[in-house]
Amino acid sequence: DAKTTQPTSMDCAEGRAANLPCNHSTISGNEYVYWYRQIHSQGPQYIIHGLKNNETNEMASLIITEDRKSSTLILPHATLRDTAVYYCIVRVGSWGKLQFGAGTQVVVTP
Amino acid sequence: DTGVSQDPRHKITKRGQNVTFRCDPISEHNRLYWYRQTLGQGPEFLTYFQNEAQLEKSRLLSDRFSAERPKGSFSTLEIQRTEQGDSAMYLCASSLRTRDEQFFGPGTRLTVL
C-alpha cells in the first residue's frame, strides 16, 4: 500500500473549517484514500473514504486532486469535540487491514 | 459506543505471565481485526479473520501471540510469556464483508511489569 505524508499537528479555531492535507504521491489506480480519527483514549473512528471523486458525508468532505497524489479532509465547522489525531490511509480495495501512520494531531481551540 | 466491546479494559501483569483478551464484534459483522498501538504511534495491524478463518497475520505476531475466532463471533487474543515490550493498547475492530468501514472497540490496555 502507498505511504502517506501528513503534518504532525495543526490548530483550528472553533467554528472555522479545518483543512487537513495528505500527500500520497505513489498511490496506485486501485488504491482508495481513507480517513479515520482517534479521540484521546478511544479507538479510531471511520470518517470518509474515496477513490477518485470528491466525497461528502455528515462528518466531513474529502477532496482528491485530479492526479490523486494528494487529498484534503475538510471539517466544515470544527468543534472542540473534533480535537483528535486524524489518519490518512491508502489501501488497495475497500477491505482488509489498515496501515496507520503517525497522523495529524488536530487541536480545536475556543 | 460503536457496538464493539473488549474485555478487560485494563490488564496489569508480571513479565512471563500469560494474558488473554476478548473481543465481541458487532453481531452481523463477519470480519474481525486486531491491532496494537503504543504510545504516540498509530495502530499496527496484527491479524484478521473472516468468519472463523484467520486470513492474515502480521510479522509482528510472534509465536507468543495467538488469536482465535472459534465460531465466527467473538475472538480472543492470547499472549504467552509476556514481555515488557508487549505493553500497549490492543484494539479490536469489526466490519461487514460488503462494506469495510471498520468499527473499533475501546481497546484493552496491557501493562507488563
Short mmCIF file of C-alpha atoms in Angstrom, two decimals:
data_model
loop_
_atom_site.label_atom_id
_atom_site.label_comp_id
_atom_site.label_asym_id
_atom_site.label_seq_id
_atom_site.Cartn_x
_atom_site.Cartn_y
_atom_site.Cartn_z
CA ASP A 1 0.00 0.00 0.00
CA ALA A 2 1.15 3.54 -0.74
CA LYS A 3 2.63 5.60 2.05
CA THR A 4 1.12 8.89 3.15
CA THR A 5 2.60 12.10 4.49
CA GLN A 6 0.69 14.31 6.89
CA PRO A 7 1.66 17.33 9.00
CA THR A 8 2.43 16.39 12.58
CA SER A 9 -0.01 18.86 14.08
CA MET A 10 -2.33 21.74 13.35
CA ASP A 11 -4.58 24.09 15.25
CA CYS A 12 -8.03 25.22 14.28
CA ALA A 13 -10.41 27.77 15.73
CA GLU A 14 -13.80 26.53 16.83
CA GLY A 15 -16.47 27.18 14.22
CA ARG A 16 -13.97 27.53 11.38
CA ALA A 17 -13.29 24.98 8.68
CA ALA A 18 -10.36 22.64 9.28
CA ASN A 19 -8.46 21.57 6.15
CA LEU A 20 -6.24 18.56 6.71
CA PRO A 21 -3.79 17.76 3.91
CA CYS A 22 -2.39 14.38 2.97
CA ASN A 23 0.19 13.52 0.34
CA HIS A 24 0.14 10.09 -1.30
CA SER A 25 2.27 10.63 -4.37
CA THR A 26 2.85 6.90 -5.01
CA ILE A 27 -0.80 5.94 -4.92
CA SER A 28 -1.89 3.33 -7.45
CA GLY A 29 -5.01 3.42 -9.55
CA ASN A 30 -6.81 0.82 -7.46
CA GLU A 31 -5.97 2.32 -4.06
CA TYR A 32 -8.60 4.10 -2.01
CA VAL A 33 -7.99 7.05 0.32
CA TYR A 34 -9.42 6.56 3.82
CA TRP A 35 -9.62 8.92 6.76
CA TYR A 36 -10.01 7.83 10.36
CA ARG A 37 -9.67 9.81 13.54
CA GLN A 38 -8.83 8.86 17.11
CA ILE A 39 -10.05 10.88 20.02
CA HIS A 40 -7.90 10.52 23.13
CA SER A 41 -8.39 7.18 24.94
CA GLN A 42 -10.80 5.86 22.30
CA GLY A 43 -10.45 3.52 19.33
CA PRO A 44 -10.17 5.00 15.84
CA GLN A 45 -13.36 6.15 14.12
CA TYR A 46 -14.07 5.97 10.40
CA ILE A 47 -14.71 9.34 8.77
CA ILE A 48 -14.83 9.01 4.99
CA HIS A 49 -13.17 7.35 2.01
CA GLY A 50 -12.91 7.85 -1.73
CA LEU A 51 -11.27 6.59 -4.90
CA LYS A 52 -11.31 9.40 -7.47
CA ASN A 53 -14.30 11.62 -6.90
CA ASN A 54 -14.80 14.06 -4.08
CA GLU A 55 -16.96 12.70 -1.31
CA THR A 56 -19.11 14.26 1.39
CA ASN A 57 -20.95 12.83 4.35
CA GLU A 58 -22.37 14.13 7.59
CA MET A 59 -18.94 14.34 9.18
CA ALA A 60 -16.64 15.73 6.51
CA SER A 61 -15.73 16.27 2.87
CA LEU A 62 -12.88 14.59 1.04
CA ILE A 63 -11.25 16.40 -1.85
CA ILE A 64 -8.92 14.29 -4.02
CA THR A 65 -6.75 16.03 -6.61
CA GLU A 66 -7.15 15.05 -10.22
CA ASP A 67 -3.79 13.24 -10.29
CA ARG A 68 -4.75 11.57 -6.98
CA LYS A 69 -1.37 12.37 -5.46
CA SER A 70 -2.87 14.32 -2.59
CA SER A 71 -6.13 14.86 -0.78
CA THR A 72 -7.69 17.16 1.78
CA LEU A 73 -10.11 16.30 4.53
CA ILE A 74 -12.39 19.20 5.36
CA LEU A 75 -14.24 19.50 8.64
CA PRO A 76 -16.66 22.30 7.74
CA HIS A 77 -17.34 23.72 11.21
CA ALA A 78 -14.83 22.43 13.72
CA THR A 79 -15.97 21.91 17.29
CA LEU A 80 -13.99 21.17 20.42
CA ARG A 81 -15.06 17.52 20.08
CA ASP A 82 -13.14 17.33 16.80
CA THR A 83 -9.85 17.51 18.70
CA ALA A 84 -8.21 14.21 17.75
CA VAL A 85 -5.46 12.53 15.76
CA TYR A 86 -6.50 12.25 12.11
CA TYR A 87 -5.11 9.44 9.99
CA CYS A 88 -4.94 9.40 6.19
CA ILE A 89 -4.60 5.85 4.85
CA VAL A 90 -4.40 4.47 1.34
CA ARG A 91 -5.03 0.84 0.57
CA VAL A 92 -5.91 -1.49 -2.24
CA GLY A 93 -9.58 -2.30 -2.43
CA SER A 94 -12.23 -1.50 0.11
CA TRP A 95 -11.44 -4.19 2.67
CA GLY A 96 -8.55 -5.61 4.62
CA LYS A 97 -6.03 -4.27 7.09
CA LEU A 98 -5.50 -0.57 7.67
CA GLN A 99 -1.91 0.71 7.81
CA PHE A 100 -1.87 3.73 10.06
CA GLY A 101 0.91 6.30 10.08
CA ALA A 102 1.50 8.82 12.84
CA GLY A 103 -1.39 11.05 11.72
CA THR A 104 -2.04 14.73 12.35
CA GLN A 105 -2.85 15.93 15.85
CA VAL A 106 -5.63 18.49 15.42
CA VAL A 107 -6.41 20.78 18.32
CA VAL A 108 -9.57 22.87 18.09
CA THR A 109 -9.42 25.92 20.31
CA PRO A 110 -12.28 28.13 21.56
CA ASP B 1 -20.13 3.25 21.82
CA THR B 2 -19.51 1.57 18.45
CA GLY B 3 -21.03 -1.75 19.42
CA VAL B 4 -17.65 -3.49 19.61
CA SER B 5 -16.75 -4.46 23.15
CA GLN B 6 -13.43 -5.56 24.60
CA ASP B 7 -12.64 -7.19 27.90
CA PRO B 8 -10.83 -6.41 30.08
CA ARG B 9 -10.29 -2.70 29.54
CA HIS B 10 -7.09 -2.74 31.56
CA LYS B 11 -4.70 -5.53 32.44
CA ILE B 12 -1.59 -5.35 34.58
CA THR B 13 0.57 -8.43 34.61
CA LYS B 14 4.05 -9.51 35.55
CA ARG B 15 6.63 -10.41 32.95
CA GLY B 16 6.38 -14.06 31.99
CA GLN B 17 2.68 -14.43 32.69
CA ASN B 18 0.08 -15.31 30.06
CA VAL B 19 -2.80 -12.99 29.29
CA THR B 20 -5.95 -13.36 27.20
CA PHE B 21 -8.13 -10.61 25.79
CA ARG B 22 -11.63 -10.93 24.40
CA CYS B 23 -13.35 -9.01 21.63
CA ASP B 24 -17.08 -9.10 20.88
CA PRO B 25 -17.74 -7.59 17.44
CA ILE B 26 -20.98 -6.14 16.12
CA SER B 27 -23.16 -9.20 15.71
CA GLU B 28 -23.62 -9.27 11.94
CA HIS B 29 -20.01 -8.37 11.14
CA ASN B 30 -18.06 -11.23 9.63
CA ARG B 31 -14.64 -9.55 9.57
CA LEU B 32 -12.68 -9.03 12.76
CA TYR B 33 -9.31 -7.32 13.13
CA TRP B 34 -6.72 -6.99 15.90
CA TYR B 35 -4.33 -4.05 16.11
CA ARG B 36 -1.73 -2.94 18.64
CA GLN B 37 -0.95 0.67 19.50
CA THR B 38 1.96 2.00 21.50
CA LEU B 39 2.15 5.49 22.92
CA GLY B 40 2.42 8.21 20.29
CA GLN B 41 2.09 5.81 17.36
CA GLY B 42 -0.76 4.85 15.09
CA PRO B 43 -2.29 1.38 15.45
CA GLU B 44 -0.37 -1.51 13.89
CA PHE B 45 -2.16 -4.40 12.25
CA LEU B 46 -1.77 -7.81 13.91
CA THR B 47 -4.24 -10.19 12.32
CA TYR B 48 -7.69 -10.54 10.83
CA PHE B 49 -10.46 -13.08 10.50
CA GLN B 50 -13.25 -13.58 8.05
CA ASN B 51 -15.80 -15.61 9.96
CA GLU B 52 -13.70 -18.23 11.77
CA ALA B 53 -10.85 -18.27 9.26
CA GLN B 54 -7.68 -16.36 10.12
CA LEU B 55 -6.74 -14.88 6.76
CA GLU B 56 -3.71 -12.76 7.51
CA LYS B 57 -1.13 -12.41 10.26
CA SER B 58 1.43 -9.67 10.63
CA ARG B 59 5.07 -10.48 11.24
CA LEU B 60 4.53 -8.57 14.49
CA LEU B 61 2.52 -11.55 15.67
CA SER B 62 5.32 -13.63 17.12
CA ASP B 63 5.00 -17.24 18.25
CA ARG B 64 3.96 -16.00 21.67
CA PHE B 65 0.80 -14.48 20.22
CA SER B 66 -2.23 -16.48 19.14
CA ALA B 67 -5.67 -15.38 18.08
CA GLU B 68 -8.83 -17.38 17.62
CA ARG B 69 -12.37 -16.84 16.49
CA PRO B 70 -13.84 -20.29 17.05
CA LYS B 71 -17.43 -19.78 15.97
CA GLY B 72 -17.03 -16.73 13.83
CA SER B 73 -18.38 -14.49 16.57
CA PHE B 74 -16.17 -13.34 19.46
CA SER B 75 -12.40 -13.52 19.26
CA THR B 76 -9.61 -13.99 21.77
CA LEU B 77 -6.01 -12.81 21.63
CA GLU B 78 -3.57 -14.61 23.89
CA ILE B 79 -0.04 -13.53 24.70
CA GLN B 80 2.16 -16.12 26.32
CA ARG B 81 5.23 -15.34 28.43
CA THR B 82 4.59 -11.60 28.31
CA GLU B 83 7.49 -9.20 27.94
CA GLN B 84 7.70 -5.52 28.85
CA GLY B 85 7.69 -4.70 25.14
CA ASP B 86 4.18 -6.13 24.91
CA SER B 87 2.85 -3.20 26.90
CA ALA B 88 0.44 -1.45 24.57
CA MET B 89 -3.21 -0.83 23.75
CA TYR B 90 -4.75 -3.80 21.95
CA LEU B 91 -7.58 -2.76 19.67
CA CYS B 92 -10.23 -4.88 18.04
CA ALA B 93 -12.31 -3.82 15.05
CA SER B 94 -15.08 -5.44 13.04
CA SER B 95 -16.66 -4.85 9.67
CA LEU B 96 -19.11 -6.24 7.17
CA ARG B 97 -17.72 -8.17 4.22
CA THR B 98 -19.59 -5.88 1.85
CA ARG B 99 -18.61 -2.58 3.42
CA ASP B 100 -15.28 -2.35 5.16
CA GLU B 101 -15.82 0.59 7.42
CA GLN B 102 -14.06 -0.77 10.46
CA PHE B 103 -15.70 -0.16 13.83
CA PHE B 104 -13.20 -0.14 16.67
CA GLY B 105 -13.67 -1.16 20.25
CA PRO B 106 -12.31 0.87 23.18
CA GLY B 107 -9.22 -1.31 23.46
CA THR B 108 -7.50 -3.27 26.21
CA ARG B 109 -4.54 -1.53 27.78
CA LEU B 110 -1.86 -4.01 28.79
CA THR B 111 0.90 -3.11 31.22
CA VAL B 112 3.67 -5.64 31.74
CA LEU B 113 5.73 -5.02 34.86
#
